[in-house]
Amino acid sequence: AVVSTQSTWESTWDFEMGGSAFPDTQRLSEEDNETICEKIRQVLRNRQISFGFPVEVADKAELCREIGKDKPYGDVDVIVAIGEENEKNAIIEIVKRAVGNEDGKVIHNDNIHMFLSKVKISS
């Protein structure tokens, strides 16, 4: 869980999450975020996999600027309906390929799987 008080964020997880899980990476602009979401959306729809993207806070960009972050997205979250273990692994590989990260590192923690998009989307 992530707890917010004013403009201070404190993680109650014992591991890094999202954009913080991979040091020395850049945050995403709204345009970059949407490009990655669309790649994921296409590949999962083509495979008829049930999924959704969490609704973002309407003023996310403004809130991020207030805490010193120039771009609003540290990661892209997607929620996927998964049945069996082998199906989960196949879906992770499908999404990794969609974002250009076939051979990249994946951090697993229970039902949370984190990895990078390999290709820089924009400048």
mmCIF file with all atom_site columns, C-alpha atoms in Angstrom:
data_model
loop_
_atom_site.group_PDB
_atom_site.id
_atom_site.type_symbol
_atom_site.label_atom_id
_atom_site.label_alt_id
_atom_site.label_comp_id
_atom_site.label_asym_id
_atom_site.label_entity_id
_atom_site.label_seq_id
_atom_site.pdbx_PDB_ins_code
_atom_site.Cartn_x
_atom_site.Cartn_y
_atom_site.Cartn_z
_atom_site.occupancy
_atom_site.B_iso_or_equiv
_atom_site.pdbx_formal_charge
_atom_site.auth_seq_id
_atom_site.auth_comp_id
_atom_site.auth_asym_id
_atom_site.auth_atom_id
_atom_site.pdbx_PDB_model_num
ATOM 1   C CA . ALA A 1 1   ? 0.000  0.000   0.000   1.00 0.00 ? 1   ALA A CA 1
ATOM 2   C CA . VAL A 1 2   ? 1.116  3.561   -0.579  1.00 0.00 ? 2   VAL A CA 1
ATOM 3   C CA . VAL A 1 3   ? 0.212  6.180   1.982   1.00 0.00 ? 3   VAL A CA 1
ATOM 4   C CA . SER A 1 4   ? 0.076  9.877   1.092   1.00 0.00 ? 4   SER A CA 1
ATOM 5   C CA . THR A 1 5   ? 0.225  12.744  3.558   1.00 0.00 ? 5   THR A CA 1
ATOM 6   C CA . GLN A 1 6   ? 0.310  16.186  1.954   1.00 0.00 ? 6   GLN A CA 1
ATOM 7   C CA . SER A 1 7   ? 3.050  15.971  -0.685  1.00 0.00 ? 7   SER A CA 1
ATOM 8   C CA . THR A 1 8   ? 5.102  13.257  1.059   1.00 0.00 ? 8   THR A CA 1
ATOM 9   C CA . TRP A 1 9   ? 4.862  9.669   -0.186  1.00 0.00 ? 9   TRP A CA 1
ATOM 10  C CA . GLU A 1 10  ? 5.762  6.746   2.028   1.00 0.00 ? 10  GLU A CA 1
ATOM 11  C CA . SER A 1 11  ? 5.699  3.136   0.867   1.00 0.00 ? 11  SER A CA 1
ATOM 12  C CA . THR A 1 12  ? 4.645  0.466   3.332   1.00 0.00 ? 12  THR A CA 1
ATOM 13  C CA . TRP A 1 13  ? 5.899  -2.312  1.017   1.00 0.00 ? 13  TRP A CA 1
ATOM 14  C CA . ASP A 1 14  ? 9.214  -4.001  1.800   1.00 0.00 ? 14  ASP A CA 1
ATOM 15  C CA . PHE A 1 15  ? 10.239 -3.731  -1.855  1.00 0.00 ? 15  PHE A CA 1
ATOM 16  C CA . GLU A 1 16  ? 10.288 -0.947  -4.435  1.00 0.00 ? 16  GLU A CA 1
ATOM 17  C CA . MET A 1 17  ? 7.221  -0.550  -6.620  1.00 0.00 ? 17  MET A CA 1
ATOM 18  C CA . GLY A 1 18  ? 6.551  0.750   -10.116 1.00 0.00 ? 18  GLY A CA 1
ATOM 19  C CA . GLY A 1 19  ? 8.910  3.419   -11.374 1.00 0.00 ? 19  GLY A CA 1
ATOM 20  C CA . SER A 1 20  ? 11.016 3.146   -8.194  1.00 0.00 ? 20  SER A CA 1
ATOM 21  C CA . ALA A 1 21  ? 11.768 -0.546  -8.815  1.00 0.00 ? 21  ALA A CA 1
ATOM 22  C CA . PHE A 1 22  ? 14.205 0.315   -11.597 1.00 0.00 ? 22  PHE A CA 1
ATOM 23  C CA . PRO A 1 23  ? 16.700 3.032   -10.660 1.00 0.00 ? 23  PRO A CA 1
ATOM 24  C CA . ASP A 1 24  ? 18.105 5.425   -13.261 1.00 0.00 ? 24  ASP A CA 1
ATOM 25  C CA . THR A 1 25  ? 15.034 5.336   -15.495 1.00 0.00 ? 25  THR A CA 1
ATOM 26  C CA . GLN A 1 26  ? 13.019 8.280   -16.748 1.00 0.00 ? 26  GLN A CA 1
ATOM 27  C CA . ARG A 1 27  ? 9.419  9.100   -15.924 1.00 0.00 ? 27  ARG A CA 1
ATOM 28  C CA . LEU A 1 28  ? 6.857  9.067   -18.725 1.00 0.00 ? 28  LEU A CA 1
ATOM 29  C CA . SER A 1 29  ? 4.924  11.961  -20.182 1.00 0.00 ? 29  SER A CA 1
ATOM 30  C CA . GLU A 1 30  ? 1.180  11.550  -20.663 1.00 0.00 ? 30  GLU A CA 1
ATOM 31  C CA . GLU A 1 31  ? 1.805  10.913  -24.375 1.00 0.00 ? 31  GLU A CA 1
ATOM 32  C CA . ASP A 1 32  ? 4.437  8.220   -23.661 1.00 0.00 ? 32  ASP A CA 1
ATOM 33  C CA . ASN A 1 33  ? 2.124  6.596   -21.122 1.00 0.00 ? 33  ASN A CA 1
ATOM 34  C CA . GLU A 1 34  ? -0.731 6.460   -23.625 1.00 0.00 ? 34  GLU A CA 1
ATOM 35  C CA . THR A 1 35  ? 1.551  5.017   -26.342 1.00 0.00 ? 35  THR A CA 1
ATOM 36  C CA . ILE A 1 36  ? 2.624  2.174   -24.049 1.00 0.00 ? 36  ILE A CA 1
ATOM 37  C CA . CYS A 1 37  ? -0.970 1.593   -22.881 1.00 0.00 ? 37  CYS A CA 1
ATOM 38  C CA . GLU A 1 38  ? -2.098 1.336   -26.502 1.00 0.00 ? 38  GLU A CA 1
ATOM 39  C CA . LYS A 1 39  ? 0.592  -1.276  -27.305 1.00 0.00 ? 39  LYS A CA 1
ATOM 40  C CA . ILE A 1 40  ? -0.509 -3.327  -24.294 1.00 0.00 ? 40  ILE A CA 1
ATOM 41  C CA . ARG A 1 41  ? -4.205 -2.798  -25.131 1.00 0.00 ? 41  ARG A CA 1
ATOM 42  C CA . GLN A 1 42  ? -3.740 -4.077  -28.699 1.00 0.00 ? 42  GLN A CA 1
ATOM 43  C CA . VAL A 1 43  ? -1.832 -7.225  -27.806 1.00 0.00 ? 43  VAL A CA 1
ATOM 44  C CA . LEU A 1 44  ? -4.166 -8.224  -24.951 1.00 0.00 ? 44  LEU A CA 1
ATOM 45  C CA . ARG A 1 45  ? -7.336 -7.548  -26.988 1.00 0.00 ? 45  ARG A CA 1
ATOM 46  C CA . ASN A 1 46  ? -5.948 -9.587  -29.883 1.00 0.00 ? 46  ASN A CA 1
ATOM 47  C CA . ARG A 1 47  ? -5.524 -12.509 -27.494 1.00 0.00 ? 47  ARG A CA 1
ATOM 48  C CA . GLN A 1 48  ? -8.976 -11.902 -25.936 1.00 0.00 ? 48  GLN A CA 1
ATOM 49  C CA . ILE A 1 49  ? -7.479 -11.440 -22.473 1.00 0.00 ? 49  ILE A CA 1
ATOM 50  C CA . SER A 1 50  ? -9.565 -9.510  -19.935 1.00 0.00 ? 50  SER A CA 1
ATOM 51  C CA . PHE A 1 51  ? -7.691 -6.470  -18.606 1.00 0.00 ? 51  PHE A CA 1
ATOM 52  C CA . GLY A 1 52  ? -8.047 -2.870  -17.516 1.00 0.00 ? 52  GLY A CA 1
ATOM 53  C CA . PHE A 1 53  ? -5.996 0.180   -16.653 1.00 0.00 ? 53  PHE A CA 1
ATOM 54  C CA . PRO A 1 54  ? -6.648 1.831   -13.271 1.00 0.00 ? 54  PRO A CA 1
ATOM 55  C CA . VAL A 1 55  ? -8.255 5.262   -13.438 1.00 0.00 ? 55  VAL A CA 1
ATOM 56  C CA . GLU A 1 56  ? -5.699 8.001   -12.848 1.00 0.00 ? 56  GLU A CA 1
ATOM 57  C CA . VAL A 1 57  ? -6.194 11.022  -10.628 1.00 0.00 ? 57  VAL A CA 1
ATOM 58  C CA . ALA A 1 58  ? -7.549 13.851  -12.800 1.00 0.00 ? 58  ALA A CA 1
ATOM 59  C CA . ASP A 1 59  ? -4.842 16.319  -11.726 1.00 0.00 ? 59  ASP A CA 1
ATOM 60  C CA . LYS A 1 60  ? -1.955 13.830  -11.633 1.00 0.00 ? 60  LYS A CA 1
ATOM 61  C CA . ALA A 1 61  ? 0.390  15.998  -13.744 1.00 0.00 ? 61  ALA A CA 1
ATOM 62  C CA . GLU A 1 62  ? -0.164 18.999  -11.464 1.00 0.00 ? 62  GLU A CA 1
ATOM 63  C CA . LEU A 1 63  ? 0.320  16.934  -8.298  1.00 0.00 ? 63  LEU A CA 1
ATOM 64  C CA . CYS A 1 64  ? 3.571  15.495  -9.669  1.00 0.00 ? 64  CYS A CA 1
ATOM 65  C CA . ARG A 1 65  ? 4.897  18.970  -10.513 1.00 0.00 ? 65  ARG A CA 1
ATOM 66  C CA . GLU A 1 66  ? 4.137  20.069  -6.935  1.00 0.00 ? 66  GLU A CA 1
ATOM 67  C CA . ILE A 1 67  ? 6.411  17.310  -5.603  1.00 0.00 ? 67  ILE A CA 1
ATOM 68  C CA . GLY A 1 68  ? 9.181  18.044  -8.104  1.00 0.00 ? 68  GLY A CA 1
ATOM 69  C CA . LYS A 1 69  ? 8.474  15.476  -10.826 1.00 0.00 ? 69  LYS A CA 1
ATOM 70  C CA . ASP A 1 70  ? 8.497  16.874  -14.347 1.00 0.00 ? 70  ASP A CA 1
ATOM 71  C CA . LYS A 1 71  ? 6.533  14.006  -15.912 1.00 0.00 ? 71  LYS A CA 1
ATOM 72  C CA . PRO A 1 72  ? 3.473  12.418  -14.323 1.00 0.00 ? 72  PRO A CA 1
ATOM 73  C CA . TYR A 1 73  ? 4.051  8.701   -14.851 1.00 0.00 ? 73  TYR A CA 1
ATOM 74  C CA . GLY A 1 74  ? 6.682  6.570   -13.137 1.00 0.00 ? 74  GLY A CA 1
ATOM 75  C CA . ASP A 1 75  ? 5.110  3.389   -14.473 1.00 0.00 ? 75  ASP A CA 1
ATOM 76  C CA . VAL A 1 76  ? 2.167  1.942   -16.386 1.00 0.00 ? 76  VAL A CA 1
ATOM 77  C CA . ASP A 1 77  ? -0.258 -0.166  -14.372 1.00 0.00 ? 77  ASP A CA 1
ATOM 78  C CA . VAL A 1 78  ? -2.407 -2.819  -15.999 1.00 0.00 ? 78  VAL A CA 1
ATOM 79  C CA . ILE A 1 79  ? -4.707 -5.272  -14.244 1.00 0.00 ? 79  ILE A CA 1
ATOM 80  C CA . VAL A 1 80  ? -5.035 -8.626  -16.022 1.00 0.00 ? 80  VAL A CA 1
ATOM 81  C CA . ALA A 1 81  ? -7.472 -11.473 -15.340 1.00 0.00 ? 81  ALA A CA 1
ATOM 82  C CA . ILE A 1 82  ? -5.282 -14.565 -15.053 1.00 0.00 ? 82  ILE A CA 1
ATOM 83  C CA . GLY A 1 83  ? -6.238 -18.135 -14.295 1.00 0.00 ? 83  GLY A CA 1
ATOM 84  C CA . GLU A 1 84  ? -3.374 -20.594 -14.067 1.00 0.00 ? 84  GLU A CA 1
ATOM 85  C CA . GLU A 1 85  ? 0.360  -20.142 -13.458 1.00 0.00 ? 85  GLU A CA 1
ATOM 86  C CA . ASN A 1 86  ? 1.385  -21.041 -17.022 1.00 0.00 ? 86  ASN A CA 1
ATOM 87  C CA . GLU A 1 87  ? -1.169 -18.548 -18.379 1.00 0.00 ? 87  GLU A CA 1
ATOM 88  C CA . LYS A 1 88  ? 0.312  -15.826 -16.139 1.00 0.00 ? 88  LYS A CA 1
ATOM 89  C CA . ASN A 1 89  ? 3.828  -16.462 -17.466 1.00 0.00 ? 89  ASN A CA 1
ATOM 90  C CA . ALA A 1 90  ? 2.609  -16.421 -21.071 1.00 0.00 ? 90  ALA A CA 1
ATOM 91  C CA . ILE A 1 91  ? 0.807  -13.093 -20.554 1.00 0.00 ? 91  ILE A CA 1
ATOM 92  C CA . ILE A 1 92  ? 3.894  -11.542 -18.948 1.00 0.00 ? 92  ILE A CA 1
ATOM 93  C CA . GLU A 1 93  ? 5.942  -12.574 -21.988 1.00 0.00 ? 93  GLU A CA 1
ATOM 94  C CA . ILE A 1 94  ? 3.286  -11.239 -24.418 1.00 0.00 ? 94  ILE A CA 1
ATOM 95  C CA . VAL A 1 95  ? 3.248  -7.842  -22.717 1.00 0.00 ? 95  VAL A CA 1
ATOM 96  C CA . LYS A 1 96  ? 7.063  -7.718  -22.475 1.00 0.00 ? 96  LYS A CA 1
ATOM 97  C CA . ARG A 1 97  ? 7.288  -8.310  -26.247 1.00 0.00 ? 97  ARG A CA 1
ATOM 98  C CA . ALA A 1 98  ? 4.651  -5.632  -26.889 1.00 0.00 ? 98  ALA A CA 1
ATOM 99  C CA . VAL A 1 99  ? 6.746  -3.012  -25.094 1.00 0.00 ? 99  VAL A CA 1
ATOM 100 C CA . GLY A 1 100 ? 10.040 -4.159  -26.642 1.00 0.00 ? 100 GLY A CA 1
ATOM 101 C CA . ASN A 1 101 ? 11.532 -5.910  -23.634 1.00 0.00 ? 101 ASN A CA 1
ATOM 102 C CA . GLU A 1 102 ? 11.732 -9.590  -24.599 1.00 0.00 ? 102 GLU A CA 1
ATOM 103 C CA . ASP A 1 103 ? 14.938 -10.252 -22.645 1.00 0.00 ? 103 ASP A CA 1
ATOM 104 C CA . GLY A 1 104 ? 14.509 -7.715  -19.861 1.00 0.00 ? 104 GLY A CA 1
ATOM 105 C CA . LYS A 1 105 ? 14.480 -8.203  -16.120 1.00 0.00 ? 105 LYS A CA 1
ATOM 106 C CA . VAL A 1 106 ? 11.157 -8.903  -14.399 1.00 0.00 ? 106 VAL A CA 1
ATOM 107 C CA . ILE A 1 107 ? 10.657 -8.261  -10.695 1.00 0.00 ? 107 ILE A CA 1
ATOM 108 C CA . HIS A 1 108 ? 8.019  -10.586 -9.219  1.00 0.00 ? 108 HIS A CA 1
ATOM 109 C CA . ASN A 1 109 ? 6.304  -10.115 -5.882  1.00 0.00 ? 109 ASN A CA 1
ATOM 110 C CA . ASP A 1 110 ? 3.210  -12.258 -5.385  1.00 0.00 ? 110 ASP A CA 1
ATOM 111 C CA . ASN A 1 111 ? 0.760  -11.095 -8.078  1.00 0.00 ? 111 ASN A CA 1
ATOM 112 C CA . ILE A 1 112 ? 2.752  -7.991  -9.017  1.00 0.00 ? 112 ILE A CA 1
ATOM 113 C CA . HIS A 1 113 ? 5.154  -8.213  -11.968 1.00 0.00 ? 113 HIS A CA 1
ATOM 114 C CA . MET A 1 114 ? 7.300  -5.236  -12.941 1.00 0.00 ? 114 MET A CA 1
ATOM 115 C CA . PHE A 1 115 ? 9.467  -4.686  -16.006 1.00 0.00 ? 115 PHE A CA 1
ATOM 116 C CA . LEU A 1 116 ? 10.634 -1.871  -18.255 1.00 0.00 ? 116 LEU A CA 1
ATOM 117 C CA . SER A 1 117 ? 9.694  -0.876  -21.760 1.00 0.00 ? 117 SER A CA 1
ATOM 118 C CA . LYS A 1 118 ? 12.952 -1.119  -23.650 1.00 0.00 ? 118 LYS A CA 1
ATOM 119 C CA . VAL A 1 119 ? 12.397 1.498   -26.325 1.00 0.00 ? 119 VAL A CA 1
ATOM 120 C CA . LYS A 1 120 ? 12.384 5.178   -25.467 1.00 0.00 ? 120 LYS A CA 1
ATOM 121 C CA . ILE A 1 121 ? 9.058  6.481   -26.767 1.00 0.00 ? 121 ILE A CA 1
ATOM 122 C CA . SER A 1 122 ? 9.771  10.227  -27.127 1.00 0.00 ? 122 SER A CA 1
ATOM 123 C CA . SER A 1 123 ? 12.342 12.816  -26.120 1.00 0.00 ? 123 SER A CA 1
#
